[in-house]
């Protein structure tokens, strides 16, 4: 054991002697390797030797060698702290020191020859950009933006919107049920009900948000997507207001010259109801085999109608005095049409080559 003690002390002395000559990170690394490298390190070697000692000697030997290890590793840390720093960051700029033959000179922080710091700046998601564009058109017409919960009750998602229980129209909205009365909202229309319950006319709102349906993903369907809902309720509101406002909105989004048409449709919460088509901006109706419009020359972009009197009654607004109109539009669908994107899943694959194309200039 005395022999081991001598060797431990010898190694300490040797270490200190070498430590005095350290001038660079490389010297320090060499010293660390000399004592601790996994195969040939001097301290590592002592641990190896201990394996062949008799059990009664192992205890004391272990104590000595572990103590040496702790001391030397502590010293290595101290030595590392004492080394000249290569790079010091000062408020975002880099002050560089150059080491020439052990002498350290400080380069000016304004040294224009230094490489710049490139930071990756993120960009709003294309769906959000499109949503903001829609919001800004409606804000310009005096609408405010409202939001509602994504987990809804059957009452808000269906019943208050004039879908009686078991009504076949519910089948059009493939619903993801949670538990009991709870479901994931299939459209943004329940926000209309929530707003009308707490605000009295005049009401002029749009409600953007995520909606969920039991769909298998394909190029034009996803189980989660975004909609924007719009609602106006006041005295004397007519279908002419609906038409004028939606035409203005569509022209602001797609350009002054776009052709728009209203087609009769059905929704339980509006009467009469209309779907709105715009001229196919890909083929202009000139390609019978167009993949976007199927050769019809028209593309449906939203559903709309006059708020059903029963819906107004459900929120205690008197349908004899007030009337309203509403619409709902799919954001991805509209963005796809506007940008000429053929695959809805691109929006959610997080491929930066796709996402970056929509960065604001
Ligand atoms: N909620 C409908 C849907 O998801 C869209 C819609 C149609 C909303 C007509 C409306 C409306 O407000 O008036 O398909």
mmCIF file of C-alpha atoms and ligand atoms in Angstrom:
data_model
loop_
_atom_site.group_PDB
_atom_site.id
_atom_site.type_symbol
_atom_site.label_atom_id
_atom_site.label_comp_id
_atom_site.label_asym_id
_atom_site.label_seq_id
_atom_site.Cartn_x
_atom_site.Cartn_y
_atom_site.Cartn_z
ATOM 1 C CA UNK A 1 0.000 0.000 0.000
ATOM 2 C CA UNK A 2 2.942 2.287 0.755
ATOM 3 C CA UNK A 3 4.127 1.732 -2.810
ATOM 4 C CA UNK A 4 0.746 2.818 -4.147
ATOM 5 C CA UNK A 5 0.806 5.902 -1.956
ATOM 6 C CA UNK A 6 4.196 6.834 -3.400
ATOM 7 C CA UNK A 7 2.961 6.434 -6.926
ATOM 8 C CA UNK A 8 -0.101 8.553 -6.228
ATOM 9 C CA UNK A 9 2.060 11.325 -4.846
ATOM 10 C CA UNK A 10 4.451 10.981 -7.767
ATOM 11 C CA UNK A 11 1.592 11.422 -10.217
ATOM 12 C CA UNK A 12 0.343 14.512 -8.397
ATOM 13 C CA UNK A 13 3.770 16.116 -8.599
ATOM 14 C CA UNK A 14 4.100 15.191 -12.244
ATOM 15 C CA UNK A 15 0.680 16.660 -12.964
ATOM 16 C CA UNK A 16 1.476 19.969 -11.283
ATOM 17 C CA UNK A 17 4.734 20.286 -13.110
ATOM 18 C CA UNK A 18 3.054 19.836 -16.469
ATOM 19 C CA UNK A 19 0.166 22.107 -15.435
ATOM 20 C CA UNK A 20 2.591 24.993 -15.052
ATOM 21 C CA UNK A 21 3.537 24.804 -18.722
ATOM 22 C CA UNK A 22 0.020 24.933 -20.118
ATOM 23 C CA UNK A 23 -0.520 27.800 -22.597
ATOM 24 C CA UNK A 24 -3.415 26.714 -24.782
ATOM 25 C CA UNK A 25 -6.539 24.587 -24.936
ATOM 26 C CA UNK A 26 -4.544 22.019 -26.861
ATOM 27 C CA UNK A 27 -1.937 21.721 -24.026
ATOM 28 C CA UNK A 28 -4.756 21.234 -21.555
ATOM 29 C CA UNK A 29 -6.357 18.546 -23.686
ATOM 30 C CA UNK A 30 -3.010 16.710 -23.920
ATOM 31 C CA UNK A 31 -2.651 16.824 -20.149
ATOM 32 C CA UNK A 32 -6.170 15.504 -19.662
ATOM 33 C CA UNK A 33 -5.465 12.659 -22.057
ATOM 34 C CA UNK A 34 -2.154 11.800 -20.426
ATOM 35 C CA UNK A 35 -3.879 11.195 -17.109
ATOM 36 C CA UNK A 36 -7.391 10.182 -18.043
ATOM 37 C CA UNK A 37 -7.569 8.819 -21.599
ATOM 38 C CA UNK A 38 -9.713 5.742 -21.634
ATOM 39 C CA UNK A 39 -6.972 3.294 -22.652
ATOM 40 C CA UNK A 40 -3.591 4.670 -21.658
ATOM 41 C CA UNK A 41 -4.345 7.327 -19.048
ATOM 42 C CA UNK A 42 -2.065 7.152 -15.989
ATOM 43 C CA UNK A 43 -4.941 7.379 -13.525
ATOM 44 C CA UNK A 44 -7.037 5.029 -15.639
ATOM 45 C CA UNK A 45 -4.137 2.586 -15.359
ATOM 46 C CA UNK A 46 -4.231 2.715 -11.556
ATOM 47 C CA UNK A 47 -7.914 1.780 -11.596
ATOM 48 C CA UNK A 48 -7.081 -1.171 -13.858
ATOM 49 C CA UNK A 49 -4.328 -2.359 -11.507
ATOM 50 C CA UNK A 50 -6.677 -2.253 -8.542
ATOM 51 C CA UNK A 51 -8.785 -5.000 -10.060
ATOM 52 C CA UNK A 52 -6.053 -7.556 -9.275
ATOM 53 C CA UNK A 53 -5.672 -6.557 -5.598
ATOM 54 C CA UNK A 54 -6.912 -8.740 -2.750
ATOM 55 C CA UNK A 55 -10.317 -7.649 -1.419
ATOM 56 C CA UNK A 56 -8.920 -6.346 1.889
ATOM 57 C CA UNK A 57 -6.451 -4.067 0.024
ATOM 58 C CA UNK A 58 -9.012 -2.824 -2.461
ATOM 59 C CA UNK A 59 -10.790 -0.540 -0.024
ATOM 60 C CA UNK A 60 -7.810 1.561 0.893
ATOM 61 C CA UNK A 61 -6.405 1.551 -2.639
ATOM 62 C CA UNK A 62 -9.784 2.651 -3.997
ATOM 63 C CA UNK A 63 -9.874 5.539 -1.569
ATOM 64 C CA UNK A 64 -6.391 6.736 -2.582
ATOM 65 C CA UNK A 65 -6.972 6.482 -6.303
ATOM 66 C CA UNK A 66 -10.422 8.073 -6.209
ATOM 67 C CA UNK A 67 -9.063 10.950 -4.171
ATOM 68 C CA UNK A 68 -6.310 11.470 -6.742
ATOM 69 C CA UNK A 69 -8.891 11.387 -9.540
ATOM 70 C CA UNK A 70 -11.090 14.014 -7.844
ATOM 71 C CA UNK A 71 -8.192 16.332 -7.139
ATOM 72 C CA UNK A 72 -6.775 16.160 -10.649
ATOM 73 C CA UNK A 73 -10.169 16.633 -12.301
ATOM 74 C CA UNK A 74 -10.816 19.656 -10.112
ATOM 75 C CA UNK A 75 -7.452 21.033 -11.179
ATOM 76 C CA UNK A 76 -8.245 20.436 -14.867
ATOM 77 C CA UNK A 77 -11.427 22.506 -14.464
ATOM 78 C CA UNK A 78 -9.524 25.324 -12.775
ATOM 79 C CA UNK A 79 -6.904 25.273 -15.503
ATOM 80 C CA UNK A 80 -9.588 25.435 -18.165
ATOM 81 C CA UNK A 81 -11.109 28.541 -16.578
ATOM 82 C CA UNK A 82 -7.693 30.200 -16.595
ATOM 83 C CA UNK A 83 -7.256 29.801 -20.364
ATOM 84 C CA UNK A 84 -7.653 32.903 -22.574
ATOM 85 C CA UNK A 85 -11.138 33.047 -24.069
ATOM 86 C CA UNK A 86 -11.422 32.611 -27.833
ATOM 87 C CA UNK A 87 -14.737 34.379 -28.325
ATOM 88 C CA UNK A 88 -16.618 36.767 -26.110
ATOM 89 C CA UNK A 89 -20.130 37.734 -27.078
ATOM 90 C CA UNK A 90 -21.031 41.310 -26.282
ATOM 91 C CA UNK A 91 -24.689 42.192 -26.895
ATOM 92 C CA UNK A 92 -25.004 40.163 -30.050
ATOM 93 C CA UNK A 93 -21.760 41.205 -31.723
ATOM 94 C CA UNK A 94 -18.718 39.008 -31.610
ATOM 95 C CA UNK A 95 -15.498 40.256 -30.123
ATOM 96 C CA UNK A 96 -12.815 37.974 -31.357
ATOM 97 C CA UNK A 97 -9.372 37.457 -29.910
ATOM 98 C CA UNK A 98 -6.677 36.073 -32.094
ATOM 99 C CA UNK A 99 -3.971 33.984 -30.553
ATOM 100 C CA UNK A 100 -0.684 34.501 -32.290
ATOM 101 C CA UNK A 101 2.245 32.676 -30.737
ATOM 102 C CA UNK A 102 0.670 32.725 -27.295
ATOM 103 C CA UNK A 103 0.032 36.481 -27.437
ATOM 104 C CA UNK A 104 -3.604 37.495 -27.357
ATOM 105 C CA UNK A 105 -4.792 40.513 -29.302
ATOM 106 C CA UNK A 106 -8.317 41.808 -29.203
ATOM 107 C CA UNK A 107 -9.953 42.482 -32.572
ATOM 108 C CA UNK A 108 -12.325 45.402 -32.714
ATOM 109 C CA UNK A 109 -16.011 44.485 -32.322
ATOM 110 C CA UNK A 110 -16.609 46.596 -35.412
ATOM 111 C CA UNK A 111 -14.259 44.523 -37.531
ATOM 112 C CA UNK A 112 -16.206 44.376 -40.775
ATOM 113 C CA UNK A 113 -14.226 41.390 -41.995
ATOM 114 C CA UNK A 114 -15.785 39.142 -39.338
ATOM 115 C CA UNK A 115 -18.497 36.844 -40.617
ATOM 116 C CA UNK A 116 -21.985 38.116 -39.746
ATOM 117 C CA UNK A 117 -24.284 36.394 -37.303
ATOM 118 C CA UNK A 118 -27.073 34.840 -39.311
ATOM 119 C CA UNK A 119 -30.237 34.289 -37.327
ATOM 120 C CA UNK A 120 -33.074 32.200 -38.710
ATOM 121 C CA UNK A 121 -36.180 34.319 -38.628
ATOM 122 C CA UNK A 122 -39.420 32.333 -38.634
ATOM 123 C CA UNK A 123 -42.397 33.267 -40.759
ATOM 124 C CA UNK A 124 -46.140 33.207 -40.123
ATOM 125 C CA UNK A 125 -47.733 29.996 -41.365
ATOM 126 C CA UNK A 126 -49.410 30.427 -44.771
ATOM 127 C CA UNK A 127 -52.826 29.534 -43.326
ATOM 128 C CA UNK A 128 -52.457 32.229 -40.674
ATOM 129 C CA UNK A 129 -51.284 34.740 -43.293
ATOM 130 C CA UNK A 130 -54.373 34.032 -45.352
ATOM 131 C CA UNK A 131 -56.578 34.264 -42.273
ATOM 132 C CA UNK A 132 -55.058 37.665 -41.465
ATOM 133 C CA UNK A 133 -55.710 38.837 -45.003
ATOM 134 C CA UNK A 134 -59.377 37.841 -44.675
ATOM 135 C CA UNK A 135 -59.588 39.491 -41.244
ATOM 136 C CA UNK A 136 -58.170 42.722 -42.552
ATOM 137 C CA UNK A 137 -60.722 42.926 -45.397
ATOM 138 C CA UNK A 138 -63.588 42.487 -42.918
ATOM 139 C CA UNK A 139 -62.107 44.817 -40.319
ATOM 140 C CA UNK A 140 -62.072 47.425 -43.072
ATOM 141 C CA UNK A 141 -65.869 47.009 -43.269
ATOM 142 C CA UNK A 142 -66.349 47.446 -39.515
ATOM 143 C CA UNK A 143 -66.402 43.769 -38.477
ATOM 144 C CA UNK A 144 -64.722 42.622 -35.267
ATOM 145 C CA UNK A 145 -62.982 39.275 -34.722
ATOM 146 C CA UNK A 146 -64.406 36.775 -32.226
ATOM 147 C CA UNK A 147 -63.275 33.326 -31.131
ATOM 148 C CA UNK A 148 -64.914 30.337 -29.486
ATOM 149 C CA UNK A 149 -63.966 26.947 -28.004
ATOM 150 C CA UNK A 150 -62.834 24.023 -30.165
ATOM 151 C CA UNK A 151 -64.495 21.521 -27.844
ATOM 152 C CA UNK A 152 -68.211 22.200 -28.062
ATOM 153 C CA UNK A 153 -71.462 20.753 -26.845
ATOM 154 C CA UNK A 154 -74.052 19.219 -29.104
ATOM 155 C CA UNK A 155 -76.262 22.203 -28.298
ATOM 156 C CA UNK A 156 -73.942 24.856 -29.753
ATOM 157 C CA UNK A 157 -72.640 22.802 -32.667
ATOM 158 C CA UNK A 158 -76.048 21.513 -33.791
ATOM 159 C CA UNK A 159 -79.164 22.086 -31.782
ATOM 160 C CA UNK A 160 -79.106 25.868 -31.397
ATOM 161 C CA UNK A 161 -78.267 26.042 -35.119
ATOM 162 C CA UNK A 162 -81.613 24.414 -35.839
ATOM 163 C CA UNK A 163 -80.471 20.828 -36.291
ATOM 164 C CA UNK A 164 -83.002 18.848 -34.238
ATOM 165 C CA UNK A 165 -81.665 15.605 -32.693
ATOM 166 C CA UNK A 166 -81.389 12.837 -35.326
ATOM 167 C CA UNK A 167 -81.958 15.300 -38.154
ATOM 168 C CA UNK A 168 -80.390 13.815 -41.321
ATOM 169 C CA UNK A 169 -78.568 17.106 -42.033
ATOM 170 C CA UNK A 170 -76.211 16.234 -39.182
ATOM 171 C CA UNK A 171 -74.727 13.531 -41.407
ATOM 172 C CA UNK A 172 -73.182 16.206 -43.603
ATOM 173 C CA UNK A 173 -70.849 17.111 -40.731
ATOM 174 C CA UNK A 174 -68.881 13.938 -39.898
ATOM 175 C CA UNK A 175 -68.482 14.540 -36.222
ATOM 176 C CA UNK A 176 -65.734 13.495 -33.820
ATOM 177 C CA UNK A 177 -67.476 12.894 -30.496
ATOM 178 C CA UNK A 178 -65.606 13.093 -27.210
ATOM 179 C CA UNK A 179 -67.826 11.933 -24.395
ATOM 180 C CA UNK A 180 -71.463 12.422 -23.524
ATOM 181 C CA UNK A 181 -72.514 15.748 -24.894
ATOM 182 C CA UNK A 182 -69.032 16.911 -25.903
ATOM 183 C CA UNK A 183 -67.642 16.932 -29.412
ATOM 184 C CA UNK A 184 -64.990 18.686 -31.501
ATOM 185 C CA UNK A 185 -66.738 21.483 -33.330
ATOM 186 C CA UNK A 186 -67.339 20.589 -36.972
ATOM 187 C CA UNK A 187 -67.684 24.219 -38.059
ATOM 188 C CA UNK A 188 -67.230 27.727 -36.670
ATOM 189 C CA UNK A 189 -70.996 28.337 -36.687
ATOM 190 C CA UNK A 190 -71.377 27.648 -32.913
ATOM 191 C CA UNK A 191 -69.439 30.888 -32.301
ATOM 192 C CA UNK A 192 -72.415 32.736 -33.866
ATOM 193 C CA UNK A 193 -74.640 31.331 -31.123
ATOM 194 C CA UNK A 194 -72.205 32.191 -28.328
ATOM 195 C CA UNK A 195 -71.850 35.756 -29.574
ATOM 196 C CA UNK A 196 -75.604 36.288 -30.062
ATOM 197 C CA UNK A 197 -76.249 34.976 -26.545
ATOM 198 C CA UNK A 198 -74.114 37.671 -24.992
ATOM 199 C CA UNK A 199 -74.346 40.620 -27.419
ATOM 200 C CA UNK A 200 -77.390 42.465 -28.645
ATOM 201 C CA UNK A 201 -77.717 43.683 -32.259
ATOM 202 C CA UNK A 202 -76.173 45.383 -34.140
ATOM 203 C CA UNK A 203 -73.705 42.488 -34.503
ATOM 204 C CA UNK A 204 -71.018 42.417 -37.156
ATOM 205 C CA UNK A 205 -68.385 39.744 -36.540
ATOM 206 C CA UNK A 206 -66.113 37.214 -38.163
ATOM 207 C CA UNK A 207 -64.854 34.133 -36.295
ATOM 208 C CA UNK A 208 -61.758 32.355 -37.575
ATOM 209 C CA UNK A 209 -60.677 29.057 -36.044
ATOM 210 C CA UNK A 210 -59.942 25.365 -36.257
ATOM 211 C CA UNK A 211 -62.646 22.815 -36.937
ATOM 212 C CA UNK A 212 -62.562 19.016 -36.923
ATOM 213 C CA UNK A 213 -64.212 16.292 -38.945
ATOM 214 C CA UNK A 214 -64.028 12.549 -39.145
ATOM 215 C CA UNK A 215 -62.236 12.513 -42.498
ATOM 216 C CA UNK A 216 -59.485 10.428 -44.019
ATOM 217 C CA UNK A 217 -56.799 12.836 -45.261
ATOM 218 C CA UNK A 218 -56.625 13.201 -49.041
ATOM 219 C CA UNK A 219 -55.486 16.038 -51.326
ATOM 220 C CA UNK A 220 -58.567 18.134 -50.523
ATOM 221 C CA UNK A 221 -59.717 16.884 -47.076
ATOM 222 C CA UNK A 222 -58.172 16.881 -43.628
ATOM 223 C CA UNK A 223 -59.572 15.923 -40.216
ATOM 224 C CA UNK A 224 -58.509 19.380 -38.946
ATOM 225 C CA UNK A 225 -58.748 22.588 -40.927
ATOM 226 C CA UNK A 226 -59.555 26.283 -40.548
ATOM 227 C CA UNK A 227 -62.777 28.131 -41.266
ATOM 228 C CA UNK A 228 -63.894 31.732 -41.049
ATOM 229 C CA UNK A 229 -67.478 32.424 -40.082
ATOM 230 C CA UNK A 230 -69.198 35.763 -40.603
ATOM 231 C CA UNK A 231 -72.379 37.100 -39.028
ATOM 232 C CA UNK A 232 -74.369 40.329 -39.320
ATOM 233 C CA UNK A 233 -77.562 40.937 -37.310
ATOM 234 C CA UNK A 234 -79.436 44.231 -37.232
ATOM 235 C CA UNK A 235 -82.741 45.813 -38.102
ATOM 236 C CA UNK A 236 -83.492 45.852 -41.820
ATOM 237 C CA UNK A 237 -80.693 43.497 -42.910
ATOM 238 C CA UNK A 238 -81.471 41.913 -46.297
ATOM 239 C CA UNK A 239 -80.057 39.461 -48.808
ATOM 240 C CA UNK A 240 -78.761 42.479 -50.751
ATOM 241 C CA UNK A 241 -76.395 43.230 -47.855
ATOM 242 C CA UNK A 242 -75.171 39.642 -47.898
ATOM 243 C CA UNK A 243 -74.558 39.817 -51.635
ATOM 244 C CA UNK A 244 -72.881 43.204 -51.636
ATOM 245 C CA UNK A 245 -70.591 42.416 -48.716
ATOM 246 C CA UNK A 246 -69.510 39.006 -49.989
ATOM 247 C CA UNK A 247 -68.909 40.356 -53.495
ATOM 248 C CA UNK A 248 -66.743 43.108 -52.076
ATOM 249 C CA UNK A 249 -64.832 40.562 -49.977
ATOM 250 C CA UNK A 250 -64.228 38.231 -52.919
ATOM 251 C CA UNK A 251 -63.065 41.090 -55.157
ATOM 252 C CA UNK A 252 -60.677 42.320 -52.467
ATOM 253 C CA UNK A 253 -59.230 38.811 -52.222
ATOM 254 C CA UNK A 254 -59.181 37.721 -55.865
ATOM 255 C CA UNK A 255 -59.174 40.977 -57.820
ATOM 256 C CA UNK A 256 -61.772 43.394 -59.165
ATOM 257 C CA UNK A 257 -62.562 41.467 -62.307
ATOM 258 C CA UNK A 258 -63.369 38.069 -60.811
ATOM 259 C CA UNK A 259 -66.822 36.701 -61.710
ATOM 260 C CA UNK A 260 -69.024 35.651 -58.779
ATOM 261 C CA UNK A 261 -72.273 33.676 -58.753
ATOM 262 C CA UNK A 262 -74.795 32.742 -56.051
ATOM 263 C CA UNK A 263 -76.389 29.295 -56.201
ATOM 264 C CA UNK A 264 -79.355 28.124 -54.071
ATOM 265 C CA UNK A 265 -78.390 25.652 -51.369
ATOM 266 C CA UNK A 266 -79.510 24.301 -48.008
ATOM 267 C CA UNK A 267 -78.257 24.770 -44.447
ATOM 268 C CA UNK A 268 -80.478 24.200 -41.407
ATOM 269 C CA UNK A 269 -79.376 27.521 -39.875
ATOM 270 C CA UNK A 270 -80.094 29.772 -42.877
ATOM 271 C CA UNK A 271 -83.143 30.381 -45.035
ATOM 272 C CA UNK A 272 -82.751 31.037 -47.885
ATOM 273 C CA UNK A 273 -79.244 29.628 -48.274
ATOM 274 C CA UNK A 274 -76.736 30.132 -51.049
ATOM 275 C CA UNK A 275 -73.400 28.763 -52.030
ATOM 276 C CA UNK A 276 -71.030 31.182 -53.667
ATOM 277 C CA UNK A 277 -68.897 30.194 -56.640
ATOM 278 C CA UNK A 278 -66.146 32.164 -58.286
ATOM 279 C CA UNK A 279 -64.813 31.859 -61.774
ATOM 280 C CA UNK A 280 -61.983 29.300 -62.001
ATOM 281 C CA UNK A 281 -58.813 31.370 -61.859
ATOM 282 C CA UNK A 282 -56.789 28.470 -63.209
ATOM 283 C CA UNK A 283 -58.565 27.866 -66.540
ATOM 284 C CA UNK A 284 -61.129 30.677 -66.696
ATOM 285 C CA UNK A 285 -63.646 28.083 -67.885
ATOM 286 C CA UNK A 286 -61.653 27.369 -71.023
ATOM 287 C CA UNK A 287 -60.306 23.919 -70.103
ATOM 288 C CA UNK A 288 -62.829 21.083 -70.118
ATOM 289 C CA UNK A 289 -60.285 18.869 -68.328
ATOM 290 C CA UNK A 290 -59.232 21.458 -65.669
ATOM 291 C CA UNK A 291 -58.151 19.643 -62.478
ATOM 292 C CA UNK A 292 -59.232 22.531 -60.270
ATOM 293 C CA UNK A 293 -62.805 23.167 -61.439
ATOM 294 C CA UNK A 294 -63.444 19.881 -63.220
ATOM 295 C CA UNK A 295 -64.178 21.756 -66.415
ATOM 296 C CA UNK A 296 -67.197 23.608 -65.021
ATOM 297 C CA UNK A 297 -65.379 26.968 -65.000
ATOM 298 C CA UNK A 298 -66.620 27.627 -61.409
ATOM 299 C CA UNK A 299 -65.273 26.897 -57.974
ATOM 300 C CA UNK A 300 -67.406 26.885 -54.836
ATOM 301 C CA UNK A 301 -65.781 28.919 -52.094
ATOM 302 C CA UNK A 302 -68.319 29.506 -49.360
ATOM 303 C CA UNK A 303 -71.740 28.780 -47.879
ATOM 304 C CA UNK A 304 -74.060 31.564 -46.781
ATOM 305 C CA UNK A 305 -77.649 32.604 -46.156
ATOM 306 C CA UNK A 306 -80.132 34.639 -44.151
ATOM 307 C CA UNK A 307 -80.070 33.596 -40.493
ATOM 308 C CA UNK A 308 -83.022 31.242 -39.885
ATOM 309 C CA UNK A 309 -85.703 32.881 -37.665
ATOM 310 C CA UNK A 310 -85.575 29.808 -35.405
ATOM 311 C CA UNK A 311 -81.851 30.431 -34.760
ATOM 312 C CA UNK A 312 -82.621 34.011 -33.703
ATOM 313 C CA UNK A 313 -85.389 32.755 -31.400
ATOM 314 C CA UNK A 314 -82.962 30.251 -29.848
ATOM 315 C CA UNK A 315 -80.813 33.159 -28.642
ATOM 316 C CA UNK A 316 -83.779 35.366 -27.668
ATOM 317 C CA UNK A 317 -83.426 37.817 -30.529
ATOM 318 C CA UNK A 318 -86.821 38.813 -31.918
ATOM 319 C CA UNK A 319 -86.970 37.714 -35.604
ATOM 320 C CA UNK A 320 -89.879 40.129 -36.207
ATOM 321 C CA UNK A 321 -87.608 43.037 -35.434
ATOM 322 C CA UNK A 322 -84.155 41.806 -36.441
ATOM 323 C CA UNK A 323 -82.748 39.885 -39.383
ATOM 324 C CA UNK A 324 -79.267 38.720 -40.251
ATOM 325 C CA UNK A 325 -77.022 36.970 -42.715
ATOM 326 C CA UNK A 326 -74.066 34.661 -42.257
ATOM 327 C CA UNK A 327 -71.403 32.821 -44.174
ATOM 328 C CA UNK A 328 -68.720 30.192 -43.621
ATOM 329 C CA UNK A 329 -65.576 29.562 -45.650
ATOM 330 C CA UNK A 330 -62.700 27.041 -45.498
ATOM 331 C CA UNK A 331 -59.373 28.853 -45.221
ATOM 332 C CA UNK A 332 -57.060 26.151 -46.640
ATOM 333 C CA UNK A 333 -59.421 25.483 -49.543
ATOM 334 C CA UNK A 334 -59.542 29.154 -50.445
ATOM 335 C CA UNK A 335 -55.797 29.604 -49.993
ATOM 336 C CA UNK A 336 -55.167 26.566 -52.213
ATOM 337 C CA UNK A 337 -57.291 28.051 -54.921
ATOM 338 C CA UNK A 338 -55.721 31.475 -54.570
ATOM 339 C CA UNK A 339 -52.112 30.220 -54.626
ATOM 340 C CA UNK A 340 -52.678 27.311 -57.033
ATOM 341 C CA UNK A 341 -51.799 24.578 -54.490
ATOM 342 C CA UNK A 342 -53.140 21.136 -55.376
ATOM 343 C CA UNK A 343 -52.463 19.287 -52.119
ATOM 344 C CA UNK A 344 -53.986 20.341 -48.768
ATOM 345 C CA UNK A 345 -51.587 18.198 -46.753
ATOM 346 C CA UNK A 346 -48.683 20.471 -47.763
ATOM 347 C CA UNK A 347 -49.929 22.970 -45.168
ATOM 348 C CA UNK A 348 -49.242 20.588 -42.305
ATOM 349 C CA UNK A 349 -46.126 18.690 -43.361
ATOM 350 C CA UNK A 350 -43.808 21.434 -42.081
ATOM 351 C CA UNK A 351 -41.601 21.283 -45.150
ATOM 352 C CA UNK A 352 -39.714 24.575 -45.026
ATOM 353 C CA UNK A 353 -39.360 24.626 -48.824
ATOM 354 C CA UNK A 354 -43.143 25.004 -48.935
ATOM 355 C CA UNK A 355 -43.660 27.224 -45.889
ATOM 356 C CA UNK A 356 -40.922 29.720 -46.782
ATOM 357 C CA UNK A 357 -42.542 30.571 -50.091
ATOM 358 C CA UNK A 358 -45.168 32.510 -48.176
ATOM 359 C CA UNK A 359 -42.792 34.632 -46.108
ATOM 360 C CA UNK A 360 -43.774 38.274 -46.069
ATOM 361 C CA UNK A 361 -41.417 40.298 -48.212
HETATM 362 N N1 LIG B 1 -71.079 25.926 -41.285
HETATM 363 C C1 LIG B 1 -71.103 25.621 -42.700
HETATM 364 C C2 LIG B 1 -70.157 24.476 -42.995
HETATM 365 O O1 LIG B 1 -69.334 24.159 -42.206
HETATM 366 C C3 LIG B 1 -70.745 26.812 -43.524
HETATM 367 C C4 LIG B 1 -71.775 27.883 -43.428
HETATM 368 C C5 LIG B 1 -72.803 27.948 -44.347
HETATM 369 C C6 LIG B 1 -71.744 28.818 -42.428
HETATM 370 C C7 LIG B 1 -73.755 28.918 -44.292
HETATM 371 C C8 LIG B 1 -72.713 29.822 -42.355
HETATM 372 C C9 LIG B 1 -73.703 29.857 -43.306
HETATM 373 O O2 LIG B 1 -72.713 30.749 -41.426
HETATM 374 O O3 LIG B 1 -74.628 30.843 -43.235
HETATM 375 O O4 LIG B 1 -70.226 23.907 -44.051
#
